[in-house]
Amino acid sequence: MARPVDIDEYNAGFPKEVRVLLEKMRSTIHKAAPKAEEIISYSMPAFKFKGLLVWYAAHTHHIGFYPRVSAMEAFKKELSPYKSAKGSVQFPFDKPLPVDLIGMMVKFRVQENLEKEALKKRR
């Protein structure tokens, strides 16, 4: 796939059943961070609010979610059923997308970015 210009174009490059999951991921992130801006970063859908929040991408058998290391550590217990790495987690296509968990992680990242911005202003 060529580098997409926006999330709509990114999603359009996948089969319908994958697009449904990608749109669910997108709407979940928007609900958790309604002021976040959609962008393409590293050729993946990403959201930014007071800095980058999260990324996600469709792969062969899963959606990769990239919420940064801090969120992975904060939600380590909740993420234990999923295959994960230091800063990413895999949500398999054959399991329901954990929208509540994703929403909590996005809200966590929003709060982190707000705190980081407040700290910069105090300095």
Coordinates of N, CA, C and O in Angstrom, one line a residue, residues 27-85:
S27 N -13.5 5.1 16.0 CA -14.5 5.8 16.7 C -14.3 5.6 18.2 O -14.6 6.6 19.0
T28 N -13.7 4.5 18.7 CA -13.4 4.4 20.1 C -12.4 5.4 20.5 O -12.5 6.0 21.6
I29 N -11.4 5.7 19.7 CA -10.4 6.7 20.1 C -11.0 8.1 20.1 O -10.8 8.9 21.0
H30 N -11.9 8.4 19.1 CA -12.6 9.7 19.1 C -13.4 9.9 20.3 O -13.5 11.0 20.8
K31 N -14.1 8.8 20.8 CA -14.9 9.0 22.0 C -14.1 9.3 23.2 O -14.5 10.0 24.1
A32 N -12.9 8.7 23.3 CA -12.1 8.9 24.4 C -11.3 10.2 24.3 O -10.9 10.7 25.4
A33 N -11.1 10.7 23.1 CA -10.3 11.9 22.9 C -11.0 12.7 21.8 O -10.5 12.8 20.7
P34 N -12.1 13.3 22.1 CA -12.9 14.0 21.1 C -12.2 15.2 20.4 O -12.5 15.5 19.3
K35 N -11.2 15.8 21.1 CA -10.5 16.9 20.5 C -9.3 16.5 19.8 O -8.6 17.3 19.2
A36 N -9.0 15.2 19.7 CA -7.8 14.7 19.0 C -7.9 14.9 17.5 O -9.0 14.7 16.9
E37 N -6.8 15.2 16.9 CA -6.7 15.3 15.5 C -6.2 14.0 14.8 O -5.3 13.4 15.3
E38 N -6.9 13.7 13.7 CA -6.4 12.5 13.0 C -5.3 12.9 12.1 O -5.3 13.9 11.4
I39 N -4.3 12.0 12.1 CA -3.1 12.2 11.2 C -2.7 10.8 10.7 O -3.1 9.8 11.2
I40 N -1.8 10.8 9.7 CA -1.0 9.6 9.4 C 0.4 9.9 9.8 O 1.0 10.9 9.5
S41 N 0.9 8.9 10.6 CA 2.3 9.0 11.1 C 2.9 7.6 11.0 O 2.3 6.6 11.4
Y42 N 4.1 7.6 10.4 CA 4.7 6.3 10.2 C 3.8 5.4 9.3 O 3.8 4.2 9.4
S43 N 3.1 6.1 8.4 CA 2.2 5.4 7.4 C 1.0 4.7 8.1 O 0.4 3.8 7.6
M44 N 0.7 5.1 9.4 CA -0.3 4.5 10.1 C -1.3 5.6 10.6 O -0.9 6.7 10.8
P45 N -2.6 5.2 10.8 CA -3.5 6.1 11.5 C -2.9 6.5 12.9 O -2.5 5.6 13.6
A46 N -3.0 7.7 13.2 CA -2.6 8.2 14.5 C -3.5 9.4 14.9 O -4.2 10.0 14.1
F47 N -3.4 9.6 16.2 CA -4.2 10.7 16.8 C -3.3 11.6 17.6 O -2.4 11.1 18.4
K48 N -3.5 12.9 17.5 CA -2.6 13.8 18.4 C -3.5 14.8 19.1 O -4.5 15.3 18.5
F49 N -3.1 15.1 20.3 CA -3.7 16.1 21.1 C -2.7 16.5 22.2 O -2.3 15.7 23.0
K50 N -2.2 17.7 22.0 CA -1.1 18.2 22.9 C 0.1 17.3 22.7 O 0.9 17.0 23.6
G51 N 0.3 16.7 21.5 CA 1.3 15.8 21.2 C 0.7 14.5 20.7 O -0.5 14.3 20.7
L52 N 1.5 13.6 20.2 CA 1.0 12.3 19.7 C 0.4 11.5 20.8 O 1.0 11.4 21.9
L53 N -0.8 10.9 20.6 CA -1.4 10.0 21.6 C -1.2 8.6 21.3 O -0.6 7.9 22.1
V54 N -1.8 8.1 20.2 CA -1.7 6.7 19.9 C -1.7 6.5 18.4 O -2.1 7.3 17.6
W55 N -1.3 5.3 18.0 CA -1.3 4.8 16.6 C -2.0 3.5 16.6 O -2.0 2.8 17.6
Y56 N -2.4 3.1 15.4 CA -2.9 1.7 15.2 C -2.7 1.3 13.7 O -2.5 2.2 12.9
A57 N -2.7 0.0 13.5 CA -2.4 -0.5 12.1 C -3.0 -1.9 11.9 O -3.0 -2.7 12.9
A58 N -3.5 -2.1 10.8 CA -4.0 -3.5 10.4 C -2.8 -4.3 10.0 O -2.0 -3.8 9.2
H59 N -2.8 -5.5 10.4 CA -1.8 -6.5 10.0 C -2.5 -7.7 9.5 O -3.7 -7.7 9.3
T60 N -1.8 -8.8 9.2 CA -2.4 -10.0 8.6 C -3.5 -10.6 9.4 O -4.6 -11.0 8.9
H61 N -3.3 -10.7 10.8 CA -4.2 -11.4 11.6 C -4.7 -10.6 12.8 O -5.4 -11.1 13.7
H62 N -4.3 -9.3 12.9 CA -4.6 -8.5 14.1 C -4.5 -7.0 13.7 O -4.0 -6.6 12.7
I63 N -5.0 -6.2 14.7 CA -4.8 -4.8 14.7 C -3.8 -4.5 15.7 O -3.9 -4.9 16.9
G64 N -2.7 -3.9 15.3 CA -1.7 -3.4 16.3 C -2.1 -2.1 16.8 O -2.5 -1.2 16.1
F65 N -2.0 -1.9 18.1 CA -2.3 -0.7 18.8 C -1.0 -0.2 19.5 O -0.4 -1.0 20.2
Y66 N -0.6 1.0 19.3 CA 0.6 1.6 19.8 C 0.4 2.8 20.7 O 0.3 3.9 20.2
P67 N 0.2 2.6 22.0 CA -0.2 3.6 22.9 C 1.0 4.2 23.7 O 0.8 4.9 24.7
R68 N 2.2 3.9 23.4 CA 3.4 4.2 24.1 C 3.6 3.3 25.3 O 2.7 2.7 25.8
V69 N 4.9 3.3 25.7 CA 5.3 2.4 26.8 C 4.6 2.7 28.1 O 4.2 1.8 28.8
S70 N 4.4 3.9 28.4 CA 3.7 4.3 29.7 C 2.3 3.7 29.8 O 2.0 3.2 30.9
A71 N 1.6 3.7 28.7 CA 0.2 3.2 28.8 C 0.3 1.6 28.9 O -0.5 1.0 29.6
M72 N 1.2 1.1 28.2 CA 1.4 -0.4 28.3 C 1.7 -0.8 29.7 O 1.1 -1.8 30.2
E73 N 2.5 -0.1 30.4 CA 2.9 -0.4 31.7 C 1.7 -0.2 32.7 O 1.4 -1.0 33.5
A74 N 1.0 0.9 32.5 CA -0.2 1.3 33.3 C -1.3 0.2 33.2 O -2.0 0.0 34.2
F75 N -1.4 -0.4 32.1 CA -2.5 -1.3 31.8 C -2.0 -2.8 31.6 O -2.7 -3.6 31.0
K76 N -0.9 -3.0 32.2 CA -0.2 -4.4 32.0 C -1.2 -5.5 32.4 O -1.3 -6.5 31.6
K77 N -1.9 -5.4 33.5 CA -2.7 -6.5 33.9 C -3.9 -6.7 32.9 O -4.2 -7.8 32.5
E78 N -4.5 -5.6 32.5 CA -5.6 -5.7 31.6 C -5.2 -6.2 30.2 O -6.0 -6.8 29.5
L79 N -4.0 -6.0 29.8 CA -3.4 -6.4 28.5 C -2.9 -7.8 28.5 O -2.5 -8.3 27.5
S80 N -2.9 -8.4 29.7 CA -2.2 -9.8 29.8 C -2.8 -10.8 28.9 O -2.1 -11.7 28.4
P81 N -4.1 -10.8 28.5 CA -4.6 -11.8 27.6 C -4.1 -11.7 26.1 O -4.3 -12.5 25.3
Y82 N -3.5 -10.5 25.8 CA -3.1 -10.2 24.4 C -1.6 -10.3 24.3 O -0.8 -10.1 25.2
K83 N -1.2 -10.6 23.1 CA 0.3 -10.6 22.7 C 0.7 -9.2 22.7 O 0.0 -8.3 22.1
S84 N 1.8 -8.9 23.3 CA 2.2 -7.5 23.4 C 3.8 -7.4 23.4 O 4.4 -8.4 23.6
A85 N 4.2 -6.2 23.2 CA 5.7 -5.9 23.3 C 5.8 -4.6 24.1 O 4.8 -4.2 24.7

